[in-house]
Coordinates of C-alpha atoms in Angstrom, one line a residue:
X16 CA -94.7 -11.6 48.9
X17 CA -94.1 -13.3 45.7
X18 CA -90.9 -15.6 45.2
X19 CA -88.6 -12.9 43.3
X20 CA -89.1 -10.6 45.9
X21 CA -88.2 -13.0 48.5
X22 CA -84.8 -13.9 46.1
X23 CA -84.0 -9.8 45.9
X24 CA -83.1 -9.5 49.9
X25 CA -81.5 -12.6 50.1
X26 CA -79.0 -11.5 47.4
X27 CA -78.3 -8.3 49.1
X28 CA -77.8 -9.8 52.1
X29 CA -75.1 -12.2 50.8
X30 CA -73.5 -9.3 49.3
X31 CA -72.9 -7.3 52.1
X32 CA -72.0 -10.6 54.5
X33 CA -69.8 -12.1 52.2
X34 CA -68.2 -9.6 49.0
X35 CA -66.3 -7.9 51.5
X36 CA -64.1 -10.9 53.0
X37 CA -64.3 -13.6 50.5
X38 CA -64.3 -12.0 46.9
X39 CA -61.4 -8.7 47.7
X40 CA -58.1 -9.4 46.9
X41 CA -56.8 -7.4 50.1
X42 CA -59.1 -9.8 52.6
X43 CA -57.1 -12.4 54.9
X44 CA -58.0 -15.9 53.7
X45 CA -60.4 -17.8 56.7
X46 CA -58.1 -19.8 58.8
X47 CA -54.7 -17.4 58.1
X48 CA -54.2 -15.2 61.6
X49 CA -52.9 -11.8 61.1
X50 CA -49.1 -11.0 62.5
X51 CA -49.1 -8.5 65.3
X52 CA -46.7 -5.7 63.4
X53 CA -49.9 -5.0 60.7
X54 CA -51.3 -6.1 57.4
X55 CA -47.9 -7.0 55.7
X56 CA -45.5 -9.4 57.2
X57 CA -42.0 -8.1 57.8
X58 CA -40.5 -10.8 56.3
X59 CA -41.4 -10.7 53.1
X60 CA -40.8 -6.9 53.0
X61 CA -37.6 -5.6 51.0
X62 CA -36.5 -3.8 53.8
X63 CA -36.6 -6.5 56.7
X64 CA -33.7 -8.5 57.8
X65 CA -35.3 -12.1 57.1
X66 CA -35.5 -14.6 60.0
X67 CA -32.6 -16.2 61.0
X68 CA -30.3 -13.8 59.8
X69 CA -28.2 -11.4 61.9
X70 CA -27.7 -7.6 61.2
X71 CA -23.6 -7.0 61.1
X72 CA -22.4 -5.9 64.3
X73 CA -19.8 -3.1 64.9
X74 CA -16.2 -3.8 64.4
X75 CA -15.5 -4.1 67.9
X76 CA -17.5 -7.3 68.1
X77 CA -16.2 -9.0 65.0
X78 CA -13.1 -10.3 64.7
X79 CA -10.2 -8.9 62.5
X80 CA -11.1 -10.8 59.2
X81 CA -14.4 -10.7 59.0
X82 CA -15.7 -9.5 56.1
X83 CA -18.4 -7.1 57.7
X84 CA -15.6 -5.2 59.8
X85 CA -13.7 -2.4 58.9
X86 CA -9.6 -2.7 59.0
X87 CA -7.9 -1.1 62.6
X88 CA -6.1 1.3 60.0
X89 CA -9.5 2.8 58.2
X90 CA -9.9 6.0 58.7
X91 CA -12.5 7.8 57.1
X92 CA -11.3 11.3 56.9
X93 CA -8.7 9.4 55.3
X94 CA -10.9 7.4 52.7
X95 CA -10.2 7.6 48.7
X96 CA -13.3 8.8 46.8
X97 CA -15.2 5.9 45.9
X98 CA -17.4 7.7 43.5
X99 CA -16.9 10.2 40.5
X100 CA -16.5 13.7 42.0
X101 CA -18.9 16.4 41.3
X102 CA -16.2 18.2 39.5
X103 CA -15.6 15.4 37.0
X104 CA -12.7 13.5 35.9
X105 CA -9.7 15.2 35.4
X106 CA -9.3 15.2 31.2
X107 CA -6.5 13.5 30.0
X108 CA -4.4 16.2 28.8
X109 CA -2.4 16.2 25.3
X110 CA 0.3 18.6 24.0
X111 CA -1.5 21.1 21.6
X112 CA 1.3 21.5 19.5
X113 CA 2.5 18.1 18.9
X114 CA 2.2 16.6 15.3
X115 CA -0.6 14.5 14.9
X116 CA 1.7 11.7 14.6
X117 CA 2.5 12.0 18.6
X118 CA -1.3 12.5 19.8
X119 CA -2.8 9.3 17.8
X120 CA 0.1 7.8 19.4
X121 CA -0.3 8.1 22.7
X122 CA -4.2 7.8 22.3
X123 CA -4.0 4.2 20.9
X124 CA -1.8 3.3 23.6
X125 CA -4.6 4.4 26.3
X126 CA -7.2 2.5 27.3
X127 CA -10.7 3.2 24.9
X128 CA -12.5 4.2 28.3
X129 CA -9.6 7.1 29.2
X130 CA -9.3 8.7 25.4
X131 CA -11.1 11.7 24.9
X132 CA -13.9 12.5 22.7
X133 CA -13.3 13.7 18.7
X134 CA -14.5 17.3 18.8
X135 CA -14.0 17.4 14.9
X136 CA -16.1 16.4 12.5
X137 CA -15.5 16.9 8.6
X138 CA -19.1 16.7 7.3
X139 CA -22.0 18.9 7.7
X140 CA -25.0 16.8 7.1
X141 CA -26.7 16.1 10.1
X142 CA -26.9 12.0 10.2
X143 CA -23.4 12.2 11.0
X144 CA -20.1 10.5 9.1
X145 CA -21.3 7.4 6.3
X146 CA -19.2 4.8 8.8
X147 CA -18.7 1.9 6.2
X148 CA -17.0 5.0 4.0
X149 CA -15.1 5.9 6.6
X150 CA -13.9 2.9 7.1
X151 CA -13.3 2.2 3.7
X152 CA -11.3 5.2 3.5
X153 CA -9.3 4.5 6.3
X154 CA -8.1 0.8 5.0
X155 CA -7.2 2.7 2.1
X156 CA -4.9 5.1 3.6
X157 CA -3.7 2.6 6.2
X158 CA -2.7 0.1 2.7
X159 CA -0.6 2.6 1.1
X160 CA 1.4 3.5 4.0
X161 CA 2.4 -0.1 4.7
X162 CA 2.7 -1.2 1.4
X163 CA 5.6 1.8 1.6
X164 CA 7.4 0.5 4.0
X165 CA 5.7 2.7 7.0
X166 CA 5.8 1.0 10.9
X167 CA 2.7 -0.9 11.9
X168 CA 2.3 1.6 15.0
X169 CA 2.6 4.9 12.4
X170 CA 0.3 3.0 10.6
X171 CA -2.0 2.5 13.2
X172 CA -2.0 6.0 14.4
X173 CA -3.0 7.3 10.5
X174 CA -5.9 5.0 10.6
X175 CA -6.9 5.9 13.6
X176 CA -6.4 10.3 13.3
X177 CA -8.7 9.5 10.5
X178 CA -11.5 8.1 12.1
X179 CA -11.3 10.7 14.6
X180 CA -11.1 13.3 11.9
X181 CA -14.6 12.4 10.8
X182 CA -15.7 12.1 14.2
X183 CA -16.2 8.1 14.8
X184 CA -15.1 7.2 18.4
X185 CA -14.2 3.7 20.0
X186 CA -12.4 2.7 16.6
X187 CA -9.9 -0.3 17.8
X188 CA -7.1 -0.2 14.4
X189 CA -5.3 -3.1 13.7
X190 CA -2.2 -3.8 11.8
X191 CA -0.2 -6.5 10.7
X192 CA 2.2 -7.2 7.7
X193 CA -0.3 -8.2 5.1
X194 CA -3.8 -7.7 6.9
X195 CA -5.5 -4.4 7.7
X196 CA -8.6 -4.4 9.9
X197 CA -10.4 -1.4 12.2
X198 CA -13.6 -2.3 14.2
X199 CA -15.7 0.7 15.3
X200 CA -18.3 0.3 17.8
X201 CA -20.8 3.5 18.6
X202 CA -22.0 2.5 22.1
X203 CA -21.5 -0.1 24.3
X204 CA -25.0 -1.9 23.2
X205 CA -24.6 -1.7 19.6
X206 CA -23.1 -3.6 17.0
X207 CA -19.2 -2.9 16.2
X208 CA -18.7 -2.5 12.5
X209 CA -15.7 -4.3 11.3
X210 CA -13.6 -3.9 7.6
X211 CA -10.4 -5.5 6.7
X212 CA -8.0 -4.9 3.7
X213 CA -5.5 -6.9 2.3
X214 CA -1.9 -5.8 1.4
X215 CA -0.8 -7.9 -1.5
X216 CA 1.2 -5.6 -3.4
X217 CA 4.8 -3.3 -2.0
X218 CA 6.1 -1.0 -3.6
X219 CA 9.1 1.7 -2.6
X220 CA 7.4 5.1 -3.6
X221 CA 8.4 7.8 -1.4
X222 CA 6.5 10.3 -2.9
X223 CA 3.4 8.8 -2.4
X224 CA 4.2 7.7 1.0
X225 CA 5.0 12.0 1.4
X226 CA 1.6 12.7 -0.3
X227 CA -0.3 10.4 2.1
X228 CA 1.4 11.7 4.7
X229 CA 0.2 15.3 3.4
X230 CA -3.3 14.2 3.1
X231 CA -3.8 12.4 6.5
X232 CA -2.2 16.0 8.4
X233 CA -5.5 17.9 6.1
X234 CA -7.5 15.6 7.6
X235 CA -6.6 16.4 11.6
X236 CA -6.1 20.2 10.8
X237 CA -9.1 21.8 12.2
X238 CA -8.6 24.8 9.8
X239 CA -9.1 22.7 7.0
X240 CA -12.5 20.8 6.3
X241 CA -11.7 18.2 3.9
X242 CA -15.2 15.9 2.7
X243 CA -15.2 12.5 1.8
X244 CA -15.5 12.5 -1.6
X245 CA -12.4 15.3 -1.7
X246 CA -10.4 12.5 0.1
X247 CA -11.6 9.6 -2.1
X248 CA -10.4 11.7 -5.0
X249 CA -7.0 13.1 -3.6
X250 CA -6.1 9.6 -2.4
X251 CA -7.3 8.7 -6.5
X252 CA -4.9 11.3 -7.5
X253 CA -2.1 9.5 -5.0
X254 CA -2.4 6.3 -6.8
X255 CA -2.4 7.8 -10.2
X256 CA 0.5 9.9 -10.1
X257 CA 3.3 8.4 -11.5
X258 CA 7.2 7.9 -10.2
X259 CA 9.1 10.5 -10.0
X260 CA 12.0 9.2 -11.8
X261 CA 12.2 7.1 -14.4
X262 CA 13.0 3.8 -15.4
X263 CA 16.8 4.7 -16.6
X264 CA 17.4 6.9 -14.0
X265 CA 16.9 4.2 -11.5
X266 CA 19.4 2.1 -13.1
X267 CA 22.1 4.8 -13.4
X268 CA 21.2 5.4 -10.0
X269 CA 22.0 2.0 -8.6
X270 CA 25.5 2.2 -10.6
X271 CA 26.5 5.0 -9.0
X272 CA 25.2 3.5 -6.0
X273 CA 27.5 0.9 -6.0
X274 CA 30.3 2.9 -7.6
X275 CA 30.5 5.3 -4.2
X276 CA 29.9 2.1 -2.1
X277 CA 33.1 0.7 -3.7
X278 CA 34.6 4.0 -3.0
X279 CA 33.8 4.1 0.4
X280 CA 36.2 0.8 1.4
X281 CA 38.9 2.1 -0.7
X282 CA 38.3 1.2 -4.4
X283 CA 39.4 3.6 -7.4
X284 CA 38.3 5.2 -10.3
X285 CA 38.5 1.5 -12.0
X286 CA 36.9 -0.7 -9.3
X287 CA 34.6 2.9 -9.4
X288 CA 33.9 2.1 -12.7
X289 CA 33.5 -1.4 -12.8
X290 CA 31.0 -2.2 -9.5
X291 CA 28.6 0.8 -11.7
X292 CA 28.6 -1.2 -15.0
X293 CA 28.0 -4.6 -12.8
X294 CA 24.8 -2.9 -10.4
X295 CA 23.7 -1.5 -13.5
X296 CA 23.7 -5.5 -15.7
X297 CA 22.5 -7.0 -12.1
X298 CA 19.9 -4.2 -12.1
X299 CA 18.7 -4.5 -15.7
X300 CA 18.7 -8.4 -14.9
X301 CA 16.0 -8.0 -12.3
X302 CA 13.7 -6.1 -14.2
X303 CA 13.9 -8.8 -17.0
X304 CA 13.1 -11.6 -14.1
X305 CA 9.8 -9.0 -12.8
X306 CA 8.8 -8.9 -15.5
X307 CA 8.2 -12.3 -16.3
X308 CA 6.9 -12.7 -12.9
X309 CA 9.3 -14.4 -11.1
X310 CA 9.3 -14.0 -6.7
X311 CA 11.7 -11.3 -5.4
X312 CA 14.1 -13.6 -4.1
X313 CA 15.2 -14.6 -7.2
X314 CA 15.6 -11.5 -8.3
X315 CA 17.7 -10.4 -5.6
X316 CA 19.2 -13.5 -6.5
X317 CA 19.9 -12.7 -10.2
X318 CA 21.0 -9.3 -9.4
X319 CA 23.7 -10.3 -7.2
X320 CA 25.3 -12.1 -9.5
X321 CA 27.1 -9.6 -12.3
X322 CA 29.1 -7.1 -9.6
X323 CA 30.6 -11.0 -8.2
X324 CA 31.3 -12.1 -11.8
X325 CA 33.2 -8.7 -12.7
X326 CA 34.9 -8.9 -9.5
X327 CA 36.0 -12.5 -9.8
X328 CA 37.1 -11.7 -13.8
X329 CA 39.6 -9.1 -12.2
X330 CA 41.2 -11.3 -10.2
X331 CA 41.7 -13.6 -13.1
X332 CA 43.1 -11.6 -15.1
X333 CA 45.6 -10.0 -12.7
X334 CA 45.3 -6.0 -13.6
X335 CA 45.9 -4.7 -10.3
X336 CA 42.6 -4.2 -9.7
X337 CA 41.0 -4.4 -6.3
X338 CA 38.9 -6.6 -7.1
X339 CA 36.8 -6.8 -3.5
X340 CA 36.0 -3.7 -3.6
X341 CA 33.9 -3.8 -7.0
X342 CA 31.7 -6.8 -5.4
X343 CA 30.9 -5.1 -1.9
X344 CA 30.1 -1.9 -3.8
X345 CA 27.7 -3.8 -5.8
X346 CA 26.1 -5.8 -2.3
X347 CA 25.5 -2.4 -0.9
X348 CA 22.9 -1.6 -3.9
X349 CA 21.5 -4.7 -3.2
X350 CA 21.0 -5.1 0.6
X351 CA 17.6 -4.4 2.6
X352 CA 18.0 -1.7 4.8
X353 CA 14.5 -0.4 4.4
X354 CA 12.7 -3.4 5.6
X355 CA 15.0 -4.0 8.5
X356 CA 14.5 -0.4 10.0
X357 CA 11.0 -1.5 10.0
X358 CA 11.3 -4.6 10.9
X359 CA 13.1 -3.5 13.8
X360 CA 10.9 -0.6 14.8
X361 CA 7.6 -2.9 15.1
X362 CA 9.6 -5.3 17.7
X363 CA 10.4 -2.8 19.6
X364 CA 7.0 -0.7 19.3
X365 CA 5.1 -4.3 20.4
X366 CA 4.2 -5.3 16.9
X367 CA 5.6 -8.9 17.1
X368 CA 4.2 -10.3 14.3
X369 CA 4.5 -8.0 11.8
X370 CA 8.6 -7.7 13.1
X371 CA 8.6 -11.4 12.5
X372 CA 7.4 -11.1 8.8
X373 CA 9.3 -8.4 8.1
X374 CA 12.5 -9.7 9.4
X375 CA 11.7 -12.7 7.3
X376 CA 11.0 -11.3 4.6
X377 CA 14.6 -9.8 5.4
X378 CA 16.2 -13.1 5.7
X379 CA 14.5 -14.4 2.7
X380 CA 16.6 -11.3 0.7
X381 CA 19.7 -11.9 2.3
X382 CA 19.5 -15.8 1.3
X383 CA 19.3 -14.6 -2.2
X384 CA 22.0 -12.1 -2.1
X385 CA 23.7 -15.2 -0.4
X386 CA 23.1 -17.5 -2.9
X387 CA 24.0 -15.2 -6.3
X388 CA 27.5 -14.1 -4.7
X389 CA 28.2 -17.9 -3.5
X390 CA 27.6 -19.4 -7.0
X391 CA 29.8 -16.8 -8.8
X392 CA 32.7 -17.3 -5.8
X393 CA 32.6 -21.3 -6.1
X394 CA 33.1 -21.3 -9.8
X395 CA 35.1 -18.4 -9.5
X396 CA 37.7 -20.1 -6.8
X397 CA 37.4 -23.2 -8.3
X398 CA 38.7 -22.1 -12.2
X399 CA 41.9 -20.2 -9.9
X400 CA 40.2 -16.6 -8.5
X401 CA 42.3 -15.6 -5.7
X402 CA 40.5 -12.9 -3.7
X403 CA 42.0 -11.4 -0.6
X404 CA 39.2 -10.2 1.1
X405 CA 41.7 -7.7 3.7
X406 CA 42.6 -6.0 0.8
X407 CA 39.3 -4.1 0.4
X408 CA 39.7 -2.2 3.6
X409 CA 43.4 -0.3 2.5
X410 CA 43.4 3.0 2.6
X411 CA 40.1 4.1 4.1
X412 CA 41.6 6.3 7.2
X413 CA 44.0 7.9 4.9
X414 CA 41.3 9.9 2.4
X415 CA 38.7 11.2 5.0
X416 CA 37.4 13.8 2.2
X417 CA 36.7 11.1 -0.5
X418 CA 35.0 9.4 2.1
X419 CA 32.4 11.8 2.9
X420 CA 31.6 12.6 -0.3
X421 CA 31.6 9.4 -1.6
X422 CA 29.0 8.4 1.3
X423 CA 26.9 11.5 0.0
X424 CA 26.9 10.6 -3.5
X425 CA 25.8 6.6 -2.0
X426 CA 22.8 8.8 0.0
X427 CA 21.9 10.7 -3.0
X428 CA 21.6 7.8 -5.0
X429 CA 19.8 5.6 -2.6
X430 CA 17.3 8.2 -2.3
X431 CA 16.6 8.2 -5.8
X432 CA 16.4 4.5 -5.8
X433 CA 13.3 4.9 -2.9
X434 CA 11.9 7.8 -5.1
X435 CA 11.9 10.3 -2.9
X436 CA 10.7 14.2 -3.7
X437 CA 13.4 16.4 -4.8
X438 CA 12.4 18.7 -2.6
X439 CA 14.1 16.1 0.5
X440 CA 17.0 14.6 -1.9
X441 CA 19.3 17.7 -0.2
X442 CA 18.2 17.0 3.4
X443 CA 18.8 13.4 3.3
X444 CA 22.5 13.9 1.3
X445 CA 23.6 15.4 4.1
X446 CA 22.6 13.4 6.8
X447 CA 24.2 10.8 5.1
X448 CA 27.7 12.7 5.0
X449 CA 27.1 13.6 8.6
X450 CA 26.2 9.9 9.7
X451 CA 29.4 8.6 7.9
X452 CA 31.5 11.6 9.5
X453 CA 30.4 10.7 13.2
X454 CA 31.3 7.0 12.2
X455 CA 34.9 7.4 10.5
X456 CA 35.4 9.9 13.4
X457 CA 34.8 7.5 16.3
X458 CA 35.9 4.2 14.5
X459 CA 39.0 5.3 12.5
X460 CA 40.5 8.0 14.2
X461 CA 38.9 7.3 18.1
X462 CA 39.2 3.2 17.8
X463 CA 35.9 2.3 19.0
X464 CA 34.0 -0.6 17.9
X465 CA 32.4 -0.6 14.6
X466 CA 29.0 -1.4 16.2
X467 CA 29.3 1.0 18.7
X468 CA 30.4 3.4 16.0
X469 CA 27.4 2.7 13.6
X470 CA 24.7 2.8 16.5
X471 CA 25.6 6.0 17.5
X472 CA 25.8 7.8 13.6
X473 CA 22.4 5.7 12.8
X474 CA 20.8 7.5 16.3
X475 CA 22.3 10.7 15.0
X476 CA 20.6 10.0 12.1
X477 CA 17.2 8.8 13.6
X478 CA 17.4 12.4 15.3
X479 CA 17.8 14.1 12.6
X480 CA 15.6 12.6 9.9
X481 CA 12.7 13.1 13.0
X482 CA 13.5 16.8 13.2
X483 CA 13.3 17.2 9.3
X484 CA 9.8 15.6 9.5
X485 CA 8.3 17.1 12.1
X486 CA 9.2 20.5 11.0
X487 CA 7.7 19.3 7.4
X488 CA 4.4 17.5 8.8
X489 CA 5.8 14.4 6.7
X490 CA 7.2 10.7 7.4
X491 CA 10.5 10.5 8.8
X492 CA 11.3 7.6 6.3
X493 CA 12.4 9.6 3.3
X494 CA 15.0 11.1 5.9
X495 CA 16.6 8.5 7.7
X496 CA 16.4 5.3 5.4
X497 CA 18.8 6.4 2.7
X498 CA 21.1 8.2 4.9
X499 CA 21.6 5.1 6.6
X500 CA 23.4 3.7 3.3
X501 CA 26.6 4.3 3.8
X502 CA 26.7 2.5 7.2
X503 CA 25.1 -0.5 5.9
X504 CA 27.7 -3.8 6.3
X505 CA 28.6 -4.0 2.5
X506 CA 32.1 -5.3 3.6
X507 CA 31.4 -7.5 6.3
X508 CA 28.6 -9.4 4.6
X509 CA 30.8 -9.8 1.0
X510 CA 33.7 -11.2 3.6
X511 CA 32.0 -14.1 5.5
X512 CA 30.7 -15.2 1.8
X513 CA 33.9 -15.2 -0.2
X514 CA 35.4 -17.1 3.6
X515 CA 32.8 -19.9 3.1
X516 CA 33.6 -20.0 -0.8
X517 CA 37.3 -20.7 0.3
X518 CA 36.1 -23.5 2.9
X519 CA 36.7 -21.3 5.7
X520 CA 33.4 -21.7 7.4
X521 CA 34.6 -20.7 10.7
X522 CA 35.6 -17.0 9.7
X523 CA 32.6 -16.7 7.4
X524 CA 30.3 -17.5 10.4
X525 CA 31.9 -14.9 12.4
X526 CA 32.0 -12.0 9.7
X527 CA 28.4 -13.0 8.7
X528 CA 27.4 -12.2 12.6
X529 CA 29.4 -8.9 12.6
X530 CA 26.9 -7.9 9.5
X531 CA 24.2 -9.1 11.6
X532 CA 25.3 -7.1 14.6
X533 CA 26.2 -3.8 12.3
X534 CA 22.3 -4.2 10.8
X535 CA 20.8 -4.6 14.5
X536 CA 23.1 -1.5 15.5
X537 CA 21.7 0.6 12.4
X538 CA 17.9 -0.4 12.9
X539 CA 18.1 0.2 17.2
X540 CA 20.1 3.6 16.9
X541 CA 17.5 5.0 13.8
X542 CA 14.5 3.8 16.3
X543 CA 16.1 5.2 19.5
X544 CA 17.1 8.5 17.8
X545 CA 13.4 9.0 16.4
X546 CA 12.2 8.1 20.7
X547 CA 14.8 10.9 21.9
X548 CA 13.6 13.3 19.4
X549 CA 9.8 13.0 20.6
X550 CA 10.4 13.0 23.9
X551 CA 12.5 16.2 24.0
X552 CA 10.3 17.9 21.4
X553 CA 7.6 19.6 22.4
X554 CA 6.7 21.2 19.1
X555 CA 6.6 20.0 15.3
X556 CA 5.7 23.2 13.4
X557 CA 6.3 26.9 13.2
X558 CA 4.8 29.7 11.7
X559 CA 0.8 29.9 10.7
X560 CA 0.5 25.9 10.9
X561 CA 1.8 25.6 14.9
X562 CA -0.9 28.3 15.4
X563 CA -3.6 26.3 13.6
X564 CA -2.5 23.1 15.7
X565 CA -3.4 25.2 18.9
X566 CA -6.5 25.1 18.3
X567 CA -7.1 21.2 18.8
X568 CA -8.9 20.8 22.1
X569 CA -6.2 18.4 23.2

């Protein structure tokens, strides 16, 4: 037998002696003893309790707080479901017929996780809404309706009906007085997509405010499929229009303004006369200062200053003239009322910061009405004015007709002054004359409080002005903000000034806080009127457009 044969059993041999034990992976290493229970040990298995450790026992041989035994009070047939039912759960449940106002409401004050899904979406292609253009579109319409003078939260709940309209969900809006920024984030593992906007320009433009208003309730209605590009160029078409009135028409406006303010705490046909020629000057006077670019306080500032001068030449001269009356008619022209409602309505809606600015922004007005009046009273008590500031309120209980229609002429005017549609100049007239009727009616004839008075009228007129929108799918601030003119504290604030021009610091401080009390009164009663009127109202249309709302799936 050659050597190569005698290699050749060898090699088999040592294959079949040695592969099986040595060389598999599944073979026991020599020296390792197997465990009685099999092949795998027990404690190295998933399912074993490993060595040392001891299995929980049954409550009865724990004690009371241990953490493996169940409470003395458990019942099981008692037990809350711990997981989601089979059924589902329950959908969060919406009133159909509510304006879309109310429903982006109360979604953005749910939790993200509890809101339901969009089930419209205004685009047909198939990739689903351009997100960046939404977005953009969004800050757009979110910019105009604060720059307007709209409430962060109604701002908030635009921005976010129109994301939903185009069917992003999980869109976090955010609002504060000069800032705009949304985040949208599809799924829980992607990326959020963030835009912000900046507000640096306001402008009073009720109108537009209306129009935006008219496009954002297109954009909700299910029964009307509005595209992108038709919303970029109706929202084009929204900053292109024009005002309403015109530049002259303003001006007359704010000297009749002041002409039925003077009215209002007892001034004649003269003092009628005269506080229209001085709002109309100070007016005049504060376009000149825009125009060259100078900051809003000193135009306030400026403006202030020719109703105070006219006022102070009366007393002068000695005609006879009540010569208080023609300076608080021309304050009441001149005083912020839009900006406090909404400064107002954001504190009490949550919206701290943007309350602070705007109440600032407030006090920053107010100091320059302060300081115009102030100058013109020094110099004015200092060359011999004598001014008797009780002599402005004679006569007001005894000509209850005058009154009313002198605070309808002051709403009229005001609202011409916001530019308003003429289609709502009529609806807010009247709630001024009805707002000024409650007041005279409770404070003059009834003796209650002035503050008491004016928050009641302003919450009659909150009511009212949210009735008119709802039923008109528009913003309830073209309704209540200039009916609230007549109640604004005209009087009171022209009183503590011309106190602290005589040295009489004392008085001034406490007629200054009555105006401050009379403005808080007028901004809480407009805000809790609007509350009472959505939570008793459970529908905001009629006719073919409460039928189209019906058909929301929420």
């Amino acid at each position: 037998m050659t050597e190569a044969q005698d290699r050749k059993p060898r090699s088999d041999e040592a294959r079949t002696t040695y592969d099986p034990e040595v060389t598999s992976e599944f073979a026991l290493p020599e020296g390792l003893a197997v465990p009685r229970g099999g092949v795998e040990s027990e404690t190295t298995s998933e399912f074993a309790v490993p060595e040392g450790l001891q299995a929980p026992q049954p409550s009865s041989a724990e004690p009371e707080g241990s953490a493996f035994s169940l409470p003395r009070t458990y019942s099981a047939k008692d037990a809350l479901v711990a997981f989601t039912p089979a059924t589902g759960v329950p959908a969060v449940s919406l009133i159909k017929d509510a304006p879309w106002q109310d429903r982006m409401r109360t979604m953005l004050r749910m939790p993200v996780a509890e809101r339901p899904a969009p089930e419209l979406v205004q685009r047909s292609e198939d990739e689903g809404p351009a997100v960046p253009r939404v977005l953009d579109l969004t800050l757009r319409i979110g910019e105009l309706l604060l720059a307007g003078g709209e409430g962060a939260e109604d701002v908030e709940a635009a921005m976010f009906a129109v994301c939903r309209s185009y069917g992003l969900d999980r869109c976090e809006p955010n609002v504060t007085f000069t800032l705009l920024s949304i985040s949208h984030q599809p799924s829980l593992v992607d990326d959020p997509v963030t835009a912000s906007r900046t507000v640096r320009r306001r402008g009073t433009d009720y109108t537009r405010l209306a129009a935006v208003f008219h496009l954002v309730d297109d954009l909700t209605d299910p029964e009307t499929h509005v595209s992108l590009e038709e919303a970029y160029r109706r929202l084009a078409e929204i900053r292109r229009n024009r005002h309403p009135y015109p530049g002259w028409a303003l001006t007359l406006a704010s000297g009749l303004l002041a002409g039925a303010a003077s009215v209002l705490v007892g001034g004649g046909l003269v003092v009628f006369v005269a506080a229209a020629l001085g709002a109309m000057l100070g007016d005049r006077l504060a376009w000149l200062c825009a125009g060259r670019g100078l900051p809003e306080f000193y135009q306030f500032t400026v403006a202030a200053m020719p109703p105070a001068a006219i006022g102070v030449a009366f007393s002068l001269t000695h005609v006879g003239v009540n010569a208080s009356a023609v300076v608080t008619g021309g304050l009441f022209a001149l005083l912020p009322g839009r900006a406090l409602v909404a400064g107002v309505q954001d504190g009490l809606t949550g919206f701290y910061i943007t309350a602070s600015a705007r109440l600032l922004e407030v006090m920053y007005f107010f100091v320059g009405i302060v300081a115009g009046v102030l100058v013109v009273l020094y110099f004015g008590v200092k060359v011999g004015g004598k001014l008797d500031p009780d002599a402005a309120l004679g006569g007001i209980s005894e000509r209850p007709l005058v009154q009313i229609i002198a605070s309808m002429v002051l709403s009229l005017t005001f609202a011409v002054l916001l530019q308003q549609e003429r289609s709502t100049v009529l609806a807010v007239t009247l709630n001024g004359g009805v707002a000024w009727s409650v007041y005279g009616a409770m404070h003059y004839s009834g003796g209650i409080s002035p503050v008491a008075s004016t928050a009641v009228a302003a919450g009659l007129v909150g009511l009212f002005g949210q009735l008119l929108s709802r039923f008109r799918f528009a913003s309830a601030l073209p309704y209540t903000t200039a009916a609230i003119g007549p109640l604004l504290p005209g009087s009171a604030t022209y009183f503590g000034l011309l106190n602290m021009a005589q040295n009489e610091v004392d008085k001034g401080l406490v007629s200054l806080a009555k105006a401050a009390s009379l403005a808080m009164a007028i901004a809480i009663g407009v805000n809790l009127g609007s509350e009472i009127s959505r939570l008793t109202l459970r529908v905001g249309s009629a006719g073919k457009r409460r039928a189209a709302k019906r058909t929301r799936g929420f």
